[in-house]
XYZ file of C-alpha atoms in Angstrom:
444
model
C 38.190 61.809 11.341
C 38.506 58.158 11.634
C 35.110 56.208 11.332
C 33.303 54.897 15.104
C 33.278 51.285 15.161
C 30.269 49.891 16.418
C 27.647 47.568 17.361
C 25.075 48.750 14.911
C 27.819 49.167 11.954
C 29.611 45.872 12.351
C 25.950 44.690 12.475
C 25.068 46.262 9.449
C 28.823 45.030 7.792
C 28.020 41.436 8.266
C 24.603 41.774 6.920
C 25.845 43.147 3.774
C 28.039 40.406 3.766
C 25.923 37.563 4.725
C 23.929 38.566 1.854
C 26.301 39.658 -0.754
C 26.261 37.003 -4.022
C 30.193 35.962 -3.173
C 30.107 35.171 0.420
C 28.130 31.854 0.188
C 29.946 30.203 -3.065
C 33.142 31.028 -0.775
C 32.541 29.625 2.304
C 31.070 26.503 0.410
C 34.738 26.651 -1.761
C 36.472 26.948 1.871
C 34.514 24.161 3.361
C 35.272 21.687 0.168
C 39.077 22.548 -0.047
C 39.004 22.007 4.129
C 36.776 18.312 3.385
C 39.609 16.877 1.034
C 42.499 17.614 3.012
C 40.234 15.462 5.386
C 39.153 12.804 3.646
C 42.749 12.420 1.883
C 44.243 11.734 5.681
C 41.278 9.530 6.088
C 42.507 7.394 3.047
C 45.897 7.743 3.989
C 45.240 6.024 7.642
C 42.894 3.520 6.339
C 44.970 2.076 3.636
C 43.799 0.456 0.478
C 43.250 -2.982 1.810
C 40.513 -1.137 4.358
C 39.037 0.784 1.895
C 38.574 -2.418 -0.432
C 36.424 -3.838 1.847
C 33.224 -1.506 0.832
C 31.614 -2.959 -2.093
C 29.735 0.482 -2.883
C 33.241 2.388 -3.532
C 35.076 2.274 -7.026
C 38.575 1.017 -7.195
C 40.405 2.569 -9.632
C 44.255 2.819 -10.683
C 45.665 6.364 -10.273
C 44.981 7.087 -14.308
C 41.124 5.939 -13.636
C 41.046 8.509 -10.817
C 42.900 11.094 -12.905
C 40.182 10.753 -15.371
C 36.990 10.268 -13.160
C 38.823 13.656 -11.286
C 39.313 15.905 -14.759
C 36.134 14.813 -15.776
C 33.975 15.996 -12.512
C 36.057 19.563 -12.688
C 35.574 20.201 -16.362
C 31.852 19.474 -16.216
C 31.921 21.344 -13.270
C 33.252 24.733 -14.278
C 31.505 24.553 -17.835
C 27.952 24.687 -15.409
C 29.380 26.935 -12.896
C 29.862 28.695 -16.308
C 26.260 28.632 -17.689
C 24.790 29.264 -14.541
C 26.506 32.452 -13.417
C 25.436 33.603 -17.458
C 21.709 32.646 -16.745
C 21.973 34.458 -13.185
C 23.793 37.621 -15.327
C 20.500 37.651 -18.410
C 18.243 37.422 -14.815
C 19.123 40.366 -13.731
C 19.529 42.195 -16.731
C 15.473 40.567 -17.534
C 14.923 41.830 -13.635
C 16.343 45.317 -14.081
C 14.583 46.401 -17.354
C 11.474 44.795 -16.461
C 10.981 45.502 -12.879
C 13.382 47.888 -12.076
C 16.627 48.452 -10.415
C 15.499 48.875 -7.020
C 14.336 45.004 -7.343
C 17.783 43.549 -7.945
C 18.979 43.572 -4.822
C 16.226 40.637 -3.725
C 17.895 38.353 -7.087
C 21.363 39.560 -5.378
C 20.403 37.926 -2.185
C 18.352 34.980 -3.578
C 19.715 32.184 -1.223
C 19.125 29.598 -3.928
C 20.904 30.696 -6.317
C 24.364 31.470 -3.922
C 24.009 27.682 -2.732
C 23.707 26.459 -6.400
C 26.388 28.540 -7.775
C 29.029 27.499 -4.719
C 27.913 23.507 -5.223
C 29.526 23.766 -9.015
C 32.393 26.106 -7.754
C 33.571 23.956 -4.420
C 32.817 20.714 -6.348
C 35.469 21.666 -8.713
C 38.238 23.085 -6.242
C 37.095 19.639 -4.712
C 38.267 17.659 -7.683
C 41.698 19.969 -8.613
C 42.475 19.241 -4.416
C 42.039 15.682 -4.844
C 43.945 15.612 -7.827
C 47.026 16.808 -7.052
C 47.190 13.860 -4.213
C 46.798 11.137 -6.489
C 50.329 9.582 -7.402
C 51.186 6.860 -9.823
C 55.049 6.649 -9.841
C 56.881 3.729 -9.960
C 58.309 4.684 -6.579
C 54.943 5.373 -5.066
C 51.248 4.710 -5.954
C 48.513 6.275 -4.219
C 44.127 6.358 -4.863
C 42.191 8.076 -2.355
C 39.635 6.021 -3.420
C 37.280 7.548 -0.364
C 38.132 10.600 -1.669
C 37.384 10.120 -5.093
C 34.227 8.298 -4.460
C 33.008 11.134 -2.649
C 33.608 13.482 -5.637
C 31.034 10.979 -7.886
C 28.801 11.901 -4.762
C 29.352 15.503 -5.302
C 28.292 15.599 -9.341
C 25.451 13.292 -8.020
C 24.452 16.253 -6.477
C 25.053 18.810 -9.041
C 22.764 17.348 -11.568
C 19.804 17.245 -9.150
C 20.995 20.968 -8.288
C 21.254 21.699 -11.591
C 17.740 20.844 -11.933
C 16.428 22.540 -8.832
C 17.910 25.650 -10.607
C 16.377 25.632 -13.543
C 12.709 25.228 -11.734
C 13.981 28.083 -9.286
C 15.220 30.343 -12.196
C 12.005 30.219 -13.441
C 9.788 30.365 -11.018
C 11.708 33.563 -9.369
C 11.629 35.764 -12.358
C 7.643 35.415 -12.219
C 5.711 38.907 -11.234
C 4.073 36.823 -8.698
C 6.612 35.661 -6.860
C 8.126 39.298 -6.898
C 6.056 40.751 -5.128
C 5.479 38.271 -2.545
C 9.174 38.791 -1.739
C 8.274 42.667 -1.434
C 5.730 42.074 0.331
C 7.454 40.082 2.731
C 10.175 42.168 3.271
C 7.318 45.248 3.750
C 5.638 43.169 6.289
C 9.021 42.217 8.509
C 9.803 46.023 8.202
C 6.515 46.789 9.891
C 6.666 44.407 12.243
C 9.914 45.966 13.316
C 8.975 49.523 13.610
C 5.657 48.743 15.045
C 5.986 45.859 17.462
C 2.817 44.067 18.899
C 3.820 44.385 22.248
C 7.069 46.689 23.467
C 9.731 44.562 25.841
C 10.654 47.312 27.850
C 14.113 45.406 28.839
C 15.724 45.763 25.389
C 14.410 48.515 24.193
C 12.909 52.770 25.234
C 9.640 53.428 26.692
C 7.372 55.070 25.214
C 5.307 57.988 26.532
C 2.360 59.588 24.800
C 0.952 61.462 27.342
C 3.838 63.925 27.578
C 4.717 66.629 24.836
C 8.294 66.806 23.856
C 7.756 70.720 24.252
C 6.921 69.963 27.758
C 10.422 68.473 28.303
C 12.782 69.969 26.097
C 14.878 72.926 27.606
C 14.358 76.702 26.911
C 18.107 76.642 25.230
C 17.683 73.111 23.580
C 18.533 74.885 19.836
C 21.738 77.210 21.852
C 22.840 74.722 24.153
C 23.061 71.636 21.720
C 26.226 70.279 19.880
C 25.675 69.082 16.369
C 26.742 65.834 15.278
C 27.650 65.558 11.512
C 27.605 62.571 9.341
C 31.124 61.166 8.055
C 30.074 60.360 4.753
C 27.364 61.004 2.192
C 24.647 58.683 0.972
C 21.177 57.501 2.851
C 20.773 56.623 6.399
C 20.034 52.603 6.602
C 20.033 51.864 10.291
C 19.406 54.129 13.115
C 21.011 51.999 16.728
C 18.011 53.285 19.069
C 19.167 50.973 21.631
C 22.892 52.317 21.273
C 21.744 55.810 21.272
C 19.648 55.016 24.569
C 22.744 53.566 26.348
C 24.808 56.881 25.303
C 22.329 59.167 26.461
C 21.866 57.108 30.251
C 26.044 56.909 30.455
C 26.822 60.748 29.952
C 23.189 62.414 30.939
C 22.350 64.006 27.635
C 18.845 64.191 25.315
C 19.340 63.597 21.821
C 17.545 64.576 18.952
C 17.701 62.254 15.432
C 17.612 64.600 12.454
C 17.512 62.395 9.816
C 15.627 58.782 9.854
C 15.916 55.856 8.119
C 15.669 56.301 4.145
C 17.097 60.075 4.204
C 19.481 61.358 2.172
C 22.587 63.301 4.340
C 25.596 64.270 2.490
C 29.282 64.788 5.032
C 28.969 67.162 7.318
C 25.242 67.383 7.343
C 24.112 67.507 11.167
C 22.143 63.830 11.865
C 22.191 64.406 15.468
C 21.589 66.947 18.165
C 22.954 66.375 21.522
C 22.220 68.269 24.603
C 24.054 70.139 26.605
C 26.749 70.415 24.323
C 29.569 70.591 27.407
C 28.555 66.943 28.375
C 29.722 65.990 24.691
C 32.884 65.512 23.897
C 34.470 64.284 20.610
C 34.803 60.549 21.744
C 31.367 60.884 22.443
C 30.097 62.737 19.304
C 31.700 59.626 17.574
C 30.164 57.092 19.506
C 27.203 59.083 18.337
C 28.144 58.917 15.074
C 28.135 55.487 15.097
C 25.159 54.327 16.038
C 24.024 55.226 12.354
C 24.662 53.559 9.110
C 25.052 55.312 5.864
C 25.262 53.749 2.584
C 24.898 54.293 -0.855
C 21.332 53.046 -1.355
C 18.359 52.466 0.376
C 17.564 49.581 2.440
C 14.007 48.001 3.872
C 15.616 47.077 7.524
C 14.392 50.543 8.703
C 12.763 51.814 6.161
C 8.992 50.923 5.301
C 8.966 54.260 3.113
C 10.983 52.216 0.841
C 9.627 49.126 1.080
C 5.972 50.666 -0.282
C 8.108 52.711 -2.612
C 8.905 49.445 -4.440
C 5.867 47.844 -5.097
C 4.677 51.039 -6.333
C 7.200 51.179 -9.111
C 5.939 48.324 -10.023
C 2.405 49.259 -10.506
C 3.513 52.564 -11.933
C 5.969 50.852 -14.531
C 2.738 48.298 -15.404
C 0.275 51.128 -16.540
C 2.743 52.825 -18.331
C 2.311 52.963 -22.191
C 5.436 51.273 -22.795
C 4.330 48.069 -20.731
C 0.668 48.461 -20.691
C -0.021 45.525 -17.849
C -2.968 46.634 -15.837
C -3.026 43.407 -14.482
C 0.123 43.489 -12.779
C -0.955 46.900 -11.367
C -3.523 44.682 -9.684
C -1.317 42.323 -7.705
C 0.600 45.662 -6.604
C -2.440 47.052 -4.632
C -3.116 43.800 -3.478
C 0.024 43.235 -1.943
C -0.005 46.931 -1.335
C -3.428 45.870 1.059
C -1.382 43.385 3.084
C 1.165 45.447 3.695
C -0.794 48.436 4.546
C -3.276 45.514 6.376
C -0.323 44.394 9.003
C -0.358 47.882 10.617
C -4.138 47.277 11.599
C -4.447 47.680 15.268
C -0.542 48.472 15.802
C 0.035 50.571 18.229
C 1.769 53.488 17.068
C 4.943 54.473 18.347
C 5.695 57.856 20.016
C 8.427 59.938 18.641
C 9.942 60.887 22.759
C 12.041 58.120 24.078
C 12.062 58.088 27.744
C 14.687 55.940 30.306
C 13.607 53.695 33.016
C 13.324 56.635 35.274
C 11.041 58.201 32.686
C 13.788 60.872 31.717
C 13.381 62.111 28.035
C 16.439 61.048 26.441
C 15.823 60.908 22.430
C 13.354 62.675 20.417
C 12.628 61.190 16.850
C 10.449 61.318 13.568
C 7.574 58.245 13.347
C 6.204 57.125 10.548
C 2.513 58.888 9.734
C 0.568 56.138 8.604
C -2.023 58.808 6.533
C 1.231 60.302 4.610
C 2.316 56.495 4.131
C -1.054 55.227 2.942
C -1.984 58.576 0.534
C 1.605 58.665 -1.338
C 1.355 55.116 -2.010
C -1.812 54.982 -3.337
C -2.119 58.141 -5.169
C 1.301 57.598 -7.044
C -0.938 54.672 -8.691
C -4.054 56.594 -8.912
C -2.049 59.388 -11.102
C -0.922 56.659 -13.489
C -4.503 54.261 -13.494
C -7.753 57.301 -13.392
C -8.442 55.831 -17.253
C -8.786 52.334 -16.320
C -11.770 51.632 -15.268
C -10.382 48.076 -13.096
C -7.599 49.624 -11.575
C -9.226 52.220 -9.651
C -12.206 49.668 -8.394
C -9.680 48.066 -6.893
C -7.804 51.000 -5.180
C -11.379 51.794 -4.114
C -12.191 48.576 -2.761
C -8.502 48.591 -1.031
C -8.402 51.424 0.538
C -12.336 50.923 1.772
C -11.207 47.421 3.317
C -8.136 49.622 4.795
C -9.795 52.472 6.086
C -12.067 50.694 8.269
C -9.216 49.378 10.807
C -7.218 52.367 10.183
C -6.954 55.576 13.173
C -9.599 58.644 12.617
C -6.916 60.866 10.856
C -5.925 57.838 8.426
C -9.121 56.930 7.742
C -10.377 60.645 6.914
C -7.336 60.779 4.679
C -8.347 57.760 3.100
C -11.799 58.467 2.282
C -10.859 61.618 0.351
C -8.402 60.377 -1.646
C -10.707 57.855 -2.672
C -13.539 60.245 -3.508
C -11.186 62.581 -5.446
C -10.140 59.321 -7.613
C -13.420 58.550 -8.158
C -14.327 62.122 -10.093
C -11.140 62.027 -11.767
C -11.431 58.468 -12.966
C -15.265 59.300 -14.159
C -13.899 62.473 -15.727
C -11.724 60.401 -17.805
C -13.926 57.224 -18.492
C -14.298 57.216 -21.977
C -17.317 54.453 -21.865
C -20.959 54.971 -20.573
C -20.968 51.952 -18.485
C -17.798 52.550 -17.036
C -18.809 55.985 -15.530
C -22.084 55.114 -15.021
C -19.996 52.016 -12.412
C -18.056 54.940 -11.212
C -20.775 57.115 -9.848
C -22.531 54.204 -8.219
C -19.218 54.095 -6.414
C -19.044 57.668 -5.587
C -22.270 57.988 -4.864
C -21.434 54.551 -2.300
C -18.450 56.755 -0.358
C -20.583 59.767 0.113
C -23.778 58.154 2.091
């Protein structure tokens, strides 16, 4: 069965591709070939005698340019060289230190694209403008614009050059890690839980309404199940799409698997009802409004997003690395994150259309699940040091105070059962003796 293309997949496509490490260096290379062939037909209409005129610009003989040319593209491909072998020992630093499910924020680093396409285009710049200059006895040509324009270019290589070493740096810091994960945890929440809901784009929600109430007596008989078309873990999930294929054809759907889960082919990811109103064209359409891929990805996913800066902390208190200290800044960012869902309002899992018709049911996230599997994969790995756990504490205290009943109850046992196991495995006096006082803090 041939693959549904849509909205939410070419979507997806060009956001792979707008952040893949090749696609920047390549348009850059694209837009320097494109600016030669220009400024060669600008040299070629103004003539030497015109271009003579400007004092800043080099005149040279067609060797000289040869030479100024050869020496801007060898210098420029020995950096593009070094650099993409410092970006290489990054990653390799990134994956065994942090972990593999970090590289993908290096893969996308911005920065480093731009820098690496400067040295590239600069020298398919040069080899361009080469191949124009002639210095025949029957004809003699300098695009001394041109060429002048290429000293430009290396101008601005070194100070890139530069830039990248103070970026290369900086990025591979712990610090500055996390406040990328962080970041990317905080845009995920504010995309599954919006301030305010724009009811023009998007479902309304309903809370006062039971899905039970509205689902058919023959939902589970009368449904047709959609399969996936390939394995690996769902990315994206098109609401929006879904919502305009259930209004067209008059059905209720039902997402089976969310954001972050894994499906292999043939697995069912969507239930349609009734199953006469959906036909094949439409059980594609269905199809693909979701986007499966071989990893995980944040847009959708805040499971994942946590997940990360976990490892982290996990991988910090283990014996190998022994660096409670970084297991700190985890639960601190962990707080913010965690801290941008205060006083969301939580979404409801029944989608209803403008006519208040139930049209897709769906799993939400449970902020109490969330919040304990986050903080209790730490807890398992820091009970023995003393620091790490007043800081859960104090986190989760901070947390738990802006958080809904259910969370908060969740929160305040998890914290009390940390406590006894932390004081249980306190090997000083003073440090359990800190502990109770704490316990003893959570249960008044």
């Amino acid at each position: 069965m041939a693959k549904s293309i849509s909205i939410t997949r070419v979507s997806a496509s060009w956001g792979r591709l707008n952040s893949s490490f090749w696609f920047v260096p390549t348009m850059m290379c694209a837009v320097a070939v494109g600016l030669s062939f220009l400024l060669i037909e600008v040299d070629t209409r103004l003539g030497v005698g015109t271009v003579s005129d400007f004092g800043l610009l080099y005149t040279f003989g067609p060797e000289g340019a040869r030479a100024i040319l050869s020496v801007i593209a060898s210098s420029m491909i020995t950096v593009a060289s070094l650099i993409f072998s410092i970006t290489m020992l990054s990653l390799q630093l990134a994956s065994s230190q942090f972990g593999p499910r970090v590289l993908e924020n290096f893969m996308r680093d911005r920065s480093n694209q731009i820098v690496l396409g400067t040295f590239v285009s600069t020298f398919l710049y040069c080899l361009v403008v080469l191949r124009a200059v002639r210095g025949t006895e029957d004809s003699i040509f300098v695009p001394h614009l041109t060429v002048a324009f290429a000293v430009v270019l290396a101008a601005v290589g070194v100070a890139v050059l530069i830039y990248f070493i103070h970026h290369i740096a900086t990025s591979i810091r712990i610090e500055t890690l996390l406040a990328q994960l962080a970041a990317d945890g905080c845009t995920s929440v504010d995309r599954l839980f919006p301030e305010r809901l724009d009811l023009d784009l998007g479902p309304l929600h309903c809370k006062d309404k039971p899905a039970a109430h509205w689902l058919p007596n023959d939902f589970e008989a009368g449904s047709k199940r959609v399969s996936a078309d390939a394995s690996g873990y769902v990315q994206n999930v098109g609401i929006e799409a879904l919502m305009r294929i259930a209004k067209r054809h008059d059905v209720v759907l039902r997402i089976e698997t969310p954001p972050g889960r894994f499906v292999t082919a043939g697995e069912c990811v969507i239930t349609a009802y009734p199953r006469d109103r959906v036909s094949d064209e439409i059980a594609d359409s269905l199809r693909g409004a979701l986007v499966i891929g071989r990893d995980r990805s944040v847009n959708q996913d805040l499971e994942f997003a946590i997940r990360r800066i976990v490892e982290l902390a996990q991988r910090s208190l283990s014996p190998g690395l022994n660096d409670p200290t970084t297991a700190l800044y985890c639960i601190d960012r962990l707080g913010e994150v965690f801290g941008r869902l205060s006083g969301r309002e939580l979404p409801s899992p029944i989608r209803y259309d403008e006519k208040g018709q139930l049209r897709i049911l769906t799993e939400v996230l449970v902020i109490e699940e969330l919040a304990r599997s986050a903080f209790s994969s730490i807890a398992r790995y820091g009970t023995s040091d003393v620091d790490v756990v007043t800081r859960l504490v104090d986190t989760m205290g901070k947390l738990s105070r802006s958080f809904p009943p259910a969370a908060r109850d969740a929160m305040l046992t998890l914290t009390e059962q940390v406590l006894i196991a932390s004081e249980h495995n306190a090997s000083l006096s003073f440090d359990r003796k800190a502990l109770q006082e704490l316990l003893r803090g959570q249960t008044v």
